[in-house]
PDB file of C-alpha atoms (C1' of nucleotides) in Angstrom:
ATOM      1  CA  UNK O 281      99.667 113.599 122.666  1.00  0.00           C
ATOM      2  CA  UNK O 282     102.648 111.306 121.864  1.00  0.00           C
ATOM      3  CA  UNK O 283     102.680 112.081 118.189  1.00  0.00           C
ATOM      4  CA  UNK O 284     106.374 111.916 116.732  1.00  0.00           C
ATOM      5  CA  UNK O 285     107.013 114.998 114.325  1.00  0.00           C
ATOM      6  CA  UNK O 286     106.001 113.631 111.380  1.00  0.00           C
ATOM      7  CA  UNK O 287     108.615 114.246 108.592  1.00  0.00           C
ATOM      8  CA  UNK O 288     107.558 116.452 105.438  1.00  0.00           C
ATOM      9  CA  UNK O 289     107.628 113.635 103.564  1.00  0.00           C
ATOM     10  CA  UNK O 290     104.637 112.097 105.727  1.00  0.00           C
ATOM     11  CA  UNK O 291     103.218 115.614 105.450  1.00  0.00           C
ATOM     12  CA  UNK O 292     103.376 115.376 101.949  1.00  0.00           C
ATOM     13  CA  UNK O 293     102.321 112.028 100.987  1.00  0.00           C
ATOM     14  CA  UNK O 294      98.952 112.101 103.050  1.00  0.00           C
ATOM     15  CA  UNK O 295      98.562 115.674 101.518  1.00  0.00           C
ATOM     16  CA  UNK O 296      98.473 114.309  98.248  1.00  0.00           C
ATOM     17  CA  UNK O 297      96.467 110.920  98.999  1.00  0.00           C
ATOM     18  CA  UNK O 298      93.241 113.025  98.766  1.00  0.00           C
ATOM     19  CA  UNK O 299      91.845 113.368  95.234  1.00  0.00           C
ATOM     20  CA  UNK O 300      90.171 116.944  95.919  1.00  0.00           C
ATOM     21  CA  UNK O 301      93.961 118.237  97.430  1.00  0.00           C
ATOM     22  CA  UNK O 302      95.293 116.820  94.429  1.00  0.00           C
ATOM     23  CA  UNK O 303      92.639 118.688  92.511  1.00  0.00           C
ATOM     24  CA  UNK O 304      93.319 121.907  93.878  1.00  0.00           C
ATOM     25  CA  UNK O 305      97.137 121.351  92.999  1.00  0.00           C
ATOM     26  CA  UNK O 306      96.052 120.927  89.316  1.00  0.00           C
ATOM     27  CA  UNK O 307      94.106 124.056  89.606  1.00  0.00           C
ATOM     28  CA  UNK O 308      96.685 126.160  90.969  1.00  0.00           C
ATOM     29  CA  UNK O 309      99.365 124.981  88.434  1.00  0.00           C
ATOM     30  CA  UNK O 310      97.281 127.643  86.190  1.00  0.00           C
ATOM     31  CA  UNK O 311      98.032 130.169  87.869  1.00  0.00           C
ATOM     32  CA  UNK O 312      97.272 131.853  91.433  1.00  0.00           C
ATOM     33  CA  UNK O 313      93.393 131.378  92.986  1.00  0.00           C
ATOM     34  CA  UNK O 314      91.130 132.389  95.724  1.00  0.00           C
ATOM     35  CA  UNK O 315      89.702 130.086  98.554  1.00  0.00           C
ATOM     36  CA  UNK O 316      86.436 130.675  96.700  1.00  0.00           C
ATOM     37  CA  UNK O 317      87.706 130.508  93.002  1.00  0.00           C
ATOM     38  CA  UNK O 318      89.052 127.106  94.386  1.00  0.00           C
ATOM     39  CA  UNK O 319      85.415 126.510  96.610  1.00  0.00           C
ATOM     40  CA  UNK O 320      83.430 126.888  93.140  1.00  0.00           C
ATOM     41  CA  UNK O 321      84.211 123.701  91.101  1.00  0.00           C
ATOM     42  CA  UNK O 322      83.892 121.104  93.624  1.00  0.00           C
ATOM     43  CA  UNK O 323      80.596 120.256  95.539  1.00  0.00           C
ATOM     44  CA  UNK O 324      82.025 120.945  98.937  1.00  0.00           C
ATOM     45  CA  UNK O 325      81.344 123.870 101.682  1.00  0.00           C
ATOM     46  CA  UNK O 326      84.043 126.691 101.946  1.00  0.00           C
ATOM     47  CA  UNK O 327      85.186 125.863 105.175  1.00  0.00           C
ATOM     48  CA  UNK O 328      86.036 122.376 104.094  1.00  0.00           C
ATOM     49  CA  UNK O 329      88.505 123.463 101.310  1.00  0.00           C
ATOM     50  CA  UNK O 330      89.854 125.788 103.692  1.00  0.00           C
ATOM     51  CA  UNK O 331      90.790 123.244 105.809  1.00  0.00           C
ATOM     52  CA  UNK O 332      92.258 121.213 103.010  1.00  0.00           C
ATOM     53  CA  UNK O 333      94.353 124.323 101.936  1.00  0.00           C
ATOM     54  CA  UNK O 334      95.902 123.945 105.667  1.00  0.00           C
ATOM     55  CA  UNK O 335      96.720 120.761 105.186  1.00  0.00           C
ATOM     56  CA  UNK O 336      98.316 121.243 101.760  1.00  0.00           C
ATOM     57  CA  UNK O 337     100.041 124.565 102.998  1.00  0.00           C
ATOM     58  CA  UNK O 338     101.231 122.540 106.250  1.00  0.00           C
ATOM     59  CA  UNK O 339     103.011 120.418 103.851  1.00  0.00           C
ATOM     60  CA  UNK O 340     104.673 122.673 102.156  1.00  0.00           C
ATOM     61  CA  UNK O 341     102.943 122.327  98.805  1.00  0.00           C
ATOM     62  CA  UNK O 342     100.881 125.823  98.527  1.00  0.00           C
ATOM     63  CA  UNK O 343     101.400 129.235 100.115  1.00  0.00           C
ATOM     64  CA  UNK O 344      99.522 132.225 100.739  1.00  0.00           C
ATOM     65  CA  UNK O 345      99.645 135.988  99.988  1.00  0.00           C
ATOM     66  CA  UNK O 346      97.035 138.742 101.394  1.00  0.00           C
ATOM     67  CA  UNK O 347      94.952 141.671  98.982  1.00  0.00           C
ATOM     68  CA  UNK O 348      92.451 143.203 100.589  1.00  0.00           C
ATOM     69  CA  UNK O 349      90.261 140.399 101.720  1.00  0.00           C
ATOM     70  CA  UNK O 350      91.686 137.570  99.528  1.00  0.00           C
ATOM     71  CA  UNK O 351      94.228 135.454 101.119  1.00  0.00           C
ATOM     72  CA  UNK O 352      95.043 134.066  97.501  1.00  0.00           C
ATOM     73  CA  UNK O 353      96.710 130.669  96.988  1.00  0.00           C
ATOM     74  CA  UNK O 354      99.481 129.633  94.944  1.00  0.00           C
ATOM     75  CA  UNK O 355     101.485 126.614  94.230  1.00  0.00           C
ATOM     76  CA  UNK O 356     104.899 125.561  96.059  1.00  0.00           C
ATOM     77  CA  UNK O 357     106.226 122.366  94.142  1.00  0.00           C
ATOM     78  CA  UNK O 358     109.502 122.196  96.321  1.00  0.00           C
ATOM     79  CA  UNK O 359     107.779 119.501  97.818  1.00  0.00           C
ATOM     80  CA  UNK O 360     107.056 117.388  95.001  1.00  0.00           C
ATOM     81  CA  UNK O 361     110.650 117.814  94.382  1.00  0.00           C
ATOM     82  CA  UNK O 362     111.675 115.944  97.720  1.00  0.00           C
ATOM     83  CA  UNK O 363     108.901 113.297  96.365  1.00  0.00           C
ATOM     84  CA  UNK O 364     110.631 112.898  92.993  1.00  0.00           C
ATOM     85  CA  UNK O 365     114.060 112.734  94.668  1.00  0.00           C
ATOM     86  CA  UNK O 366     112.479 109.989  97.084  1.00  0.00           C
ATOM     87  CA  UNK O 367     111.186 107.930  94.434  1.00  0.00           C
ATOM     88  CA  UNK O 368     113.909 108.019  91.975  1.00  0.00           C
ATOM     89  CA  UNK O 369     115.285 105.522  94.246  1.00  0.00           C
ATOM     90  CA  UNK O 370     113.074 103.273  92.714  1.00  0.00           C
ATOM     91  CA  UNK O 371     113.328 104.135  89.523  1.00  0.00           C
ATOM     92  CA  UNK O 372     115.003 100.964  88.734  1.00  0.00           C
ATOM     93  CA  UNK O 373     112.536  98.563  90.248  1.00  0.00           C
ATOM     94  CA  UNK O 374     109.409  99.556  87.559  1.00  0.00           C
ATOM     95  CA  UNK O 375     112.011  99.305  84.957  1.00  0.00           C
ATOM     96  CA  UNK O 376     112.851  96.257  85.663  1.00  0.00           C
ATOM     97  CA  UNK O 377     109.737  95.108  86.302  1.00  0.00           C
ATOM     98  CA  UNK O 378     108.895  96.391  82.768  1.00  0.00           C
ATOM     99  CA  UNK O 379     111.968  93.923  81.483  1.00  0.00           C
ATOM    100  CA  UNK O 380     110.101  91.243  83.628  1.00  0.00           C
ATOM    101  CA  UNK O 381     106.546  91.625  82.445  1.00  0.00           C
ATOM    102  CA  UNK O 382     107.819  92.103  78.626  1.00  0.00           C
ATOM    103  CA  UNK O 383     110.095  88.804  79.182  1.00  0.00           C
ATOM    104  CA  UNK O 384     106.538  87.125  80.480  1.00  0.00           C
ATOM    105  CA  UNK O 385     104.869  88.238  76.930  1.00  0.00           C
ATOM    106  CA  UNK O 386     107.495  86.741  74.889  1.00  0.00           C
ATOM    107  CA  UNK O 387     107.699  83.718  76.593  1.00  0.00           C
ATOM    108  CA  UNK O 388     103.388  83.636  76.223  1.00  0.00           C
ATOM    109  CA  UNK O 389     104.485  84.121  72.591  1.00  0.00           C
ATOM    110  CA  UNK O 390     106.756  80.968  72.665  1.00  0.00           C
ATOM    111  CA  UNK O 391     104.364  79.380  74.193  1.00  0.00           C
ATOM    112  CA  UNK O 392     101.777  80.182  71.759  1.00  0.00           C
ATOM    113  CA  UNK O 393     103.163  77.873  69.137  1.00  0.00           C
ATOM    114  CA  UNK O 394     103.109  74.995  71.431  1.00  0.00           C
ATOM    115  CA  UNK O 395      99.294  75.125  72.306  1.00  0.00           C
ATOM    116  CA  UNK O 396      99.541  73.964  75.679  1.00  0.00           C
ATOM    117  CA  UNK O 397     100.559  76.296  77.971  1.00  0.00           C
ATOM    118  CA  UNK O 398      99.653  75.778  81.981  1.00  0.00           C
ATOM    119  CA  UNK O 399      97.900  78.511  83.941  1.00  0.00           C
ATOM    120  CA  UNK O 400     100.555  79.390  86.896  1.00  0.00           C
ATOM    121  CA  UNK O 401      98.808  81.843  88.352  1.00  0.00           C
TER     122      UNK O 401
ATOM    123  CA  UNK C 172      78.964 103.310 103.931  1.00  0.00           C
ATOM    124  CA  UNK C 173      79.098 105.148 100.720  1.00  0.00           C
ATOM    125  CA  UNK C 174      82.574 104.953 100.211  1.00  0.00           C
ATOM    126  CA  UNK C 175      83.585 105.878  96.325  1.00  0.00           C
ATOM    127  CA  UNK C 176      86.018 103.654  95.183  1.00  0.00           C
ATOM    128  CA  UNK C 177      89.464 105.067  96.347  1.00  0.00           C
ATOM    129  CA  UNK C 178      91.718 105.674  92.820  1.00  0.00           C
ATOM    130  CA  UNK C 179      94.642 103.880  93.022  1.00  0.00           C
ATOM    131  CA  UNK C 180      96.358 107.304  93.110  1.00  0.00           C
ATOM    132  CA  UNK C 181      94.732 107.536  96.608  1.00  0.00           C
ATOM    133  CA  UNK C 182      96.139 104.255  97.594  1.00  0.00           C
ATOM    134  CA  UNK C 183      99.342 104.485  96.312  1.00  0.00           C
ATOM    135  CA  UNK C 184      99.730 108.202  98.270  1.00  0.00           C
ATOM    136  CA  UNK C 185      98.035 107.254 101.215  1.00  0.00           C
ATOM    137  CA  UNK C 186     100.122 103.719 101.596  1.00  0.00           C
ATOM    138  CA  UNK C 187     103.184 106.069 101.450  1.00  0.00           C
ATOM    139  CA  UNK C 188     102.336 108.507 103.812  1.00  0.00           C
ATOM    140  CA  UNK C 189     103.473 106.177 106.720  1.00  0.00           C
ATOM    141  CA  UNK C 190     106.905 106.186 107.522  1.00  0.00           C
ATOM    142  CA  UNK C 191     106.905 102.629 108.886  1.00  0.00           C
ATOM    143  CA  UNK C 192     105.279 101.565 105.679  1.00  0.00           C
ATOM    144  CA  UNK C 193     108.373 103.516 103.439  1.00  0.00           C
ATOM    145  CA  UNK C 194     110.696 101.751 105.263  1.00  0.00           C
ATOM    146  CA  UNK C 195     109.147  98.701 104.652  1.00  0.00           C
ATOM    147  CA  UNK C 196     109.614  99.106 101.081  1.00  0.00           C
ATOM    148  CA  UNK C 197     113.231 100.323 101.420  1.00  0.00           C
ATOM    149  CA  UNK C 198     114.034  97.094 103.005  1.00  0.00           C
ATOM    150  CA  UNK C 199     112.133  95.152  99.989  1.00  0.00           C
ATOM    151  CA  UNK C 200     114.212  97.019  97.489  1.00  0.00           C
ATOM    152  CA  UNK C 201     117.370  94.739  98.737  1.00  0.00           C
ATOM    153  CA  UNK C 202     114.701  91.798  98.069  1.00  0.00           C
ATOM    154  CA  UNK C 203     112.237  89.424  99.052  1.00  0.00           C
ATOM    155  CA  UNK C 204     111.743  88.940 102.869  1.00  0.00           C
ATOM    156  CA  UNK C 205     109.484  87.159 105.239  1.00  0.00           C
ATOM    157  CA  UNK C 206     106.950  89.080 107.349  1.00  0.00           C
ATOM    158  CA  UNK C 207     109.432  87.741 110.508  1.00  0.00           C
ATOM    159  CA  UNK C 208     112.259  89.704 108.211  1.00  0.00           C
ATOM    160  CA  UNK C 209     110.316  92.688 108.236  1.00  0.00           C
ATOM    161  CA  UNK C 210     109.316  92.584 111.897  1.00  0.00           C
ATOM    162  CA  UNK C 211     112.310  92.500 113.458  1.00  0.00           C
ATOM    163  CA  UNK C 212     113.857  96.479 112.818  1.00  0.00           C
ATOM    164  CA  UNK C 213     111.178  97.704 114.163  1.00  0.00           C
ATOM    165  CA  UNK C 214     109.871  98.254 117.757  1.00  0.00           C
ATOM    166  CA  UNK C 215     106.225  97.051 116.275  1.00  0.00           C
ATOM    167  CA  UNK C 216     104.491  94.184 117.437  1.00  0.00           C
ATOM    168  CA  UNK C 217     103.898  91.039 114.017  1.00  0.00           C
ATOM    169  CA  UNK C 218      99.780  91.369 113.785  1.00  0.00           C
ATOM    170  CA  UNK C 219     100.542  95.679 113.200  1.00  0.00           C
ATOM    171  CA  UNK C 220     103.245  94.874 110.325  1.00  0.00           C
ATOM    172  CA  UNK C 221     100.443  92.341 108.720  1.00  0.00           C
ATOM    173  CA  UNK C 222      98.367  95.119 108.537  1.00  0.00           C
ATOM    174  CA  UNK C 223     100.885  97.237 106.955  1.00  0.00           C
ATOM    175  CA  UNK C 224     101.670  94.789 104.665  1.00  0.00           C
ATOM    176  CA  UNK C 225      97.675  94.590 104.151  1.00  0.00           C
ATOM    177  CA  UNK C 226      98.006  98.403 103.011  1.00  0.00           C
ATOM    178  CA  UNK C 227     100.950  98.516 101.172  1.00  0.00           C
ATOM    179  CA  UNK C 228      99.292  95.490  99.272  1.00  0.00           C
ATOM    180  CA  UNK C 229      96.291  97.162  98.779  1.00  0.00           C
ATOM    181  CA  UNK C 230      98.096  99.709  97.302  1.00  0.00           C
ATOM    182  CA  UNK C 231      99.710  97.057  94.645  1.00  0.00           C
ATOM    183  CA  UNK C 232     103.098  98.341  96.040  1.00  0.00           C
ATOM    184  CA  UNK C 233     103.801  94.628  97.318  1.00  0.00           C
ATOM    185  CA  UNK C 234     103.207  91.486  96.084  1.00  0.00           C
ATOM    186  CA  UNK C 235     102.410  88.219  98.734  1.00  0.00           C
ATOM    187  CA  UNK C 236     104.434  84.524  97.915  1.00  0.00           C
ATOM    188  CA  UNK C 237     104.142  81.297  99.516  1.00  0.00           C
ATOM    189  CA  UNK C 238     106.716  78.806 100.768  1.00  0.00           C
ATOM    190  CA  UNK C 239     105.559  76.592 103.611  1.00  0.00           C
ATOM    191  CA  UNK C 240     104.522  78.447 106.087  1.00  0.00           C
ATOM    192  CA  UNK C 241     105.986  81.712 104.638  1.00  0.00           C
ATOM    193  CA  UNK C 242     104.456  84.472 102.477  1.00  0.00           C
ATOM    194  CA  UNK C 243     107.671  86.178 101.130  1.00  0.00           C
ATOM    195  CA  UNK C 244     106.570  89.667 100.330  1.00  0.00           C
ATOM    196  CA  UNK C 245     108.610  91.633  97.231  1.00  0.00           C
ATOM    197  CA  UNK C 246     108.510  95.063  96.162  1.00  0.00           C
ATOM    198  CA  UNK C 247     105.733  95.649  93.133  1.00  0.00           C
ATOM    199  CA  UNK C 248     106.861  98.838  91.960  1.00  0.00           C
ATOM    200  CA  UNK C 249     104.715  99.539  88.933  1.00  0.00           C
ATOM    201  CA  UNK C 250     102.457 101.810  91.246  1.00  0.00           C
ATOM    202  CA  UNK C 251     105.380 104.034  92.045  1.00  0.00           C
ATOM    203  CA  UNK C 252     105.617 104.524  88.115  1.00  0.00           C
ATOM    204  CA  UNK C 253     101.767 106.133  88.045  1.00  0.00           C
ATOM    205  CA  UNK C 254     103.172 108.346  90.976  1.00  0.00           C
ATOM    206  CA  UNK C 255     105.897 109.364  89.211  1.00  0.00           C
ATOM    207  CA  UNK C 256     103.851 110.173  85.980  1.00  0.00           C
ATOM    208  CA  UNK C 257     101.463 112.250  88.421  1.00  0.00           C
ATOM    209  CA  UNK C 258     104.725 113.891  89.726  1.00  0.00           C
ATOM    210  CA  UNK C 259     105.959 114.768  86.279  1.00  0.00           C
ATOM    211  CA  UNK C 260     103.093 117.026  85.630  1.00  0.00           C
ATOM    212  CA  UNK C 261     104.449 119.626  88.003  1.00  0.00           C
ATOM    213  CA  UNK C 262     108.427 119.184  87.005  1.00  0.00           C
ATOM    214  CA  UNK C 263     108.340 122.312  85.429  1.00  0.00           C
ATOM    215  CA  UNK C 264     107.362 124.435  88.526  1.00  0.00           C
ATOM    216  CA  UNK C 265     110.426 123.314  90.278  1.00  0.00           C
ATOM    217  CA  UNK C 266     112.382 122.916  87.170  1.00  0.00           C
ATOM    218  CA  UNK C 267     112.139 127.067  87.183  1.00  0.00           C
ATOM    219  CA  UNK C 268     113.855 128.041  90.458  1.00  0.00           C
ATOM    220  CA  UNK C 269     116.123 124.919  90.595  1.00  0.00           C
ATOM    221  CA  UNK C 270     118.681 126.812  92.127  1.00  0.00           C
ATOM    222  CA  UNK C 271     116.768 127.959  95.884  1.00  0.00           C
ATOM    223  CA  UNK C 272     115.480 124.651  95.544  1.00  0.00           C
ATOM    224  CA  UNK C 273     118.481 122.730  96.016  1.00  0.00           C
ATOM    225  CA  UNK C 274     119.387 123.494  99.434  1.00  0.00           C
ATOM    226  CA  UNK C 275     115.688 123.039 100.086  1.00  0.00           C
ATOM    227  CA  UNK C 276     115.508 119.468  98.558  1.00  0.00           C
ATOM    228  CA  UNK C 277     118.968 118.531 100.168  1.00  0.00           C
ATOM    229  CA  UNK C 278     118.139 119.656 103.801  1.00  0.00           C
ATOM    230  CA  UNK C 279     114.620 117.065 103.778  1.00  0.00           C
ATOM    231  CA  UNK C 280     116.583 114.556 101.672  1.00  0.00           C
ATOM    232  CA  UNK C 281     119.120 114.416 104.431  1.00  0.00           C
ATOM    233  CA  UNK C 282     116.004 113.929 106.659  1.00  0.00           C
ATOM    234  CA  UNK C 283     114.974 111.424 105.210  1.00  0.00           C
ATOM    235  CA  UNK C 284     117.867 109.397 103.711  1.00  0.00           C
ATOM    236  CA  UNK C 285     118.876 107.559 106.875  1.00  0.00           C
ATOM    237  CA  UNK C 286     115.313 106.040 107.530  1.00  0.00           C
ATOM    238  CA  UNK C 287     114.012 105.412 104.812  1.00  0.00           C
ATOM    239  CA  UNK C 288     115.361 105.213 101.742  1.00  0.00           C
ATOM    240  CA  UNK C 289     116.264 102.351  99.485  1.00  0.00           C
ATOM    241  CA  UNK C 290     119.861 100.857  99.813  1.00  0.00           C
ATOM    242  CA  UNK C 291     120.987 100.533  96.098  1.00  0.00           C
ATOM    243  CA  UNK C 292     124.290  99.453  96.602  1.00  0.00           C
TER     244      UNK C 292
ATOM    245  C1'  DC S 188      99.253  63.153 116.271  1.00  0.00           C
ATOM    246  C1'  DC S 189     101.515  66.999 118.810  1.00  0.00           C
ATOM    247  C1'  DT S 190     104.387  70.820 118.820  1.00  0.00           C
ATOM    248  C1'  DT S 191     106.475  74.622 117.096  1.00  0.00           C
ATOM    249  C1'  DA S 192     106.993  78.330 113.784  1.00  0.00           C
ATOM    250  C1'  DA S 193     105.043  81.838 110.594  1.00  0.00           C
ATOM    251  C1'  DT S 194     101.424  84.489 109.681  1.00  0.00           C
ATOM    252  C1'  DA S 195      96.568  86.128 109.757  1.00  0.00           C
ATOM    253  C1'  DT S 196      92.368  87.610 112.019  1.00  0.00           C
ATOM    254  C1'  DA S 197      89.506  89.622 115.629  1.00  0.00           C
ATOM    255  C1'  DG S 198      88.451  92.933 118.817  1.00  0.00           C
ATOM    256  C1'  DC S 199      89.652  96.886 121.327  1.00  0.00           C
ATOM    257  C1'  DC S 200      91.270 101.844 121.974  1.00  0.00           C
ATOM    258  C1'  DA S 201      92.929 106.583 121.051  1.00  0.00           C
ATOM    259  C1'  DA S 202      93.961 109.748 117.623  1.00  0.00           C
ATOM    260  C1'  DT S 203      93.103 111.690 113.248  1.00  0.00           C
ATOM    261  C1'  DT S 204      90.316 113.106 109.409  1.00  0.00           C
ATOM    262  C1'  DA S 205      86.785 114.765 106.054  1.00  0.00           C
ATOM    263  C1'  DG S 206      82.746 116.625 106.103  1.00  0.00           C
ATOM    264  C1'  DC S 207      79.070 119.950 107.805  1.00  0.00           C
ATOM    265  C1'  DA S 208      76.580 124.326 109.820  1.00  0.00           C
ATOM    266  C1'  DA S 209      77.118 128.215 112.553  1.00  0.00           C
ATOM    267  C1'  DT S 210      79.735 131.995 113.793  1.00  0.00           C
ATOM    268  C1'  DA S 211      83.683 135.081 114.031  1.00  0.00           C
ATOM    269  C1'  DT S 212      87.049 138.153 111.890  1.00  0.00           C
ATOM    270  C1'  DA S 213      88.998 141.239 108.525  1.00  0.00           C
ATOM    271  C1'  DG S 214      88.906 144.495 105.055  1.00  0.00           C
ATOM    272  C1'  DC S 215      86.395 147.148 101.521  1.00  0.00           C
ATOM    273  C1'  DT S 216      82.871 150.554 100.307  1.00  0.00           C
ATOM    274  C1'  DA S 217      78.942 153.394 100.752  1.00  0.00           C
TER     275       DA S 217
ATOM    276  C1'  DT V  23      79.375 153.713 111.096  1.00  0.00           C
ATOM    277  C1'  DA V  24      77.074 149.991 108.642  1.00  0.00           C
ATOM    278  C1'  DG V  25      76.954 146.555 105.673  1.00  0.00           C
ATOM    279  C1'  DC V  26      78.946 143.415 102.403  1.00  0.00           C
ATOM    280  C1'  DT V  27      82.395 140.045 100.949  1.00  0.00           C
ATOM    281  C1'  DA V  28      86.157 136.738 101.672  1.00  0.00           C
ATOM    282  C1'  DT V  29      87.984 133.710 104.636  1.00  0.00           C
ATOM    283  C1'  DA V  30      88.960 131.527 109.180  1.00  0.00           C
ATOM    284  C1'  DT V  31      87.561 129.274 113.370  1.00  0.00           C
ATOM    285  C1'  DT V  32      84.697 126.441 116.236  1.00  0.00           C
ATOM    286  C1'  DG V  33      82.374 122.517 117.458  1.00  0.00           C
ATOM    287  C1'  DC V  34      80.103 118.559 116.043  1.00  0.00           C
ATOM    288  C1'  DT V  35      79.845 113.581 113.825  1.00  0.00           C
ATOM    289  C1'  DA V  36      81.093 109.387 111.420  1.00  0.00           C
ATOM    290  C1'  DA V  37      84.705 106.938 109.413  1.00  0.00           C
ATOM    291  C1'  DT V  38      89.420 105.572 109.221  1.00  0.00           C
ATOM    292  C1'  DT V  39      93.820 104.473 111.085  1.00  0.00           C
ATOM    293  C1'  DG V  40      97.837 102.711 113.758  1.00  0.00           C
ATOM    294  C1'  DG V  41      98.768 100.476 117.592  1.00  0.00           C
ATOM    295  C1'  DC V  42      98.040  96.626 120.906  1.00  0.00           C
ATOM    296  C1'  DT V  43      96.839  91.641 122.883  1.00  0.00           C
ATOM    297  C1'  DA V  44      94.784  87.392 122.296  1.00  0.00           C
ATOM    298  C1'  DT V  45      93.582  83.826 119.314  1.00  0.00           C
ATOM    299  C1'  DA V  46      93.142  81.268 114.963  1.00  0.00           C
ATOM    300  C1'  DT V  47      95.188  79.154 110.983  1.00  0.00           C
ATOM    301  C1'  DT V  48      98.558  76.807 108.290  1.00  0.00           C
ATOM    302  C1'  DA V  49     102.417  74.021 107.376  1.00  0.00           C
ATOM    303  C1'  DA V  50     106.696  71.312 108.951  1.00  0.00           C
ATOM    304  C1'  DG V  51     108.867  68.068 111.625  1.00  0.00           C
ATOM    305  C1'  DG V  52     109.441  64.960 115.324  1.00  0.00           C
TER     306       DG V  52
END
DNA sequence: CCTTAATATAGCCAATTAGCAATATAGCTA
DNA sequence: TAGCTATATTGCTAATTGGCTATATTAAGG
């Protein structure tokens, strides 16, 4: 087992790179659930979603109470927090990608008068 | 092989969930480099960044050039942007208890900061 | 042409993962 | 106590992944 500690962002990320984690997370931004209110929509045994809820409570992202026999689950966005912070370091790249790909339209639009434009792509 | 077709959501998420493959993009935020360029900080042999590269491409986060024998990679950002919409559908569970959060979001942004974020100055 | 440089591809391995069924545990309730 | 319900744990499999070395490809330059 060499395995380096894997940082919370790693934690995180691959947390949220499965659509039915990500599904749960919408689910619980309604409000608290069950393992088995969270079990019923999706086509998938119990134990399976229990294991996804360890992965997305090893991340950080949910925690979980006790009643009685329910070990109910609710939402920790802290996380997603760290993930915002993380990529608002890159805000500025889409942006300007956005100024790139609008500059690209009007220059198709120039273009468009002269009805001969090469494909360079 | 029944494989559903991954979202790009699933990509994007799962691209980032490698640290190696963040850091790859924080170096691509100063610019353009060569697959040589992105070699050489880390202790990783050339074939296992390709295959990075192969991910992160997959993902639409990079883009491939050619120049001779070079395929200058740059930073596509645009996927981050979908992220970042995904993100902004939980900003109002952290934007509640902003204050605890702060030292949270601090202590794993000072994690993180060193290795992999981008350089904007 | 032949060599060198940059990169990609192939093939291998160990670790991880998403899924399952079966079973164990924990806490009500009768 | 017994039984029922909610959830966790165990143990399995197939697929995926991150790493490697060795080799193939592609383009420049002598």
């Amino acid at each position: 087992m060499v395995a380096a500690p894997s940082s919370q962002l790693d934690l995180v990320f691959a947390a949220l790179a499965d659509p039915t984690r990500r599904a749960i997370l919408a689910r619980l931004a309604q409000g608290e659930a069950t393992v088995n209110d969270l079990v019923a929509p999706f086509d998938l045994a119990q134990p399976t979603i229990s294991k996804h809820l360890k992965v997305l409570e090893g991340a950080g992202l949910v925690s979980r109470g006790r009643s009685a026999q329910f070990r109910p689950v609710r939402l920790e966005a802290g996380p997603l927090a760290g993930v915002d912070q993380w990529i608002g370091g890159y805000r500025q790249f889409w942006a300007q990608s956005h100024d790139r790909l609008e500059a690209y339209v009007k220059t198709l639009q120039a273009e468009e008068t002269s009805r001969d434009a090469p494909q360079d792509d």
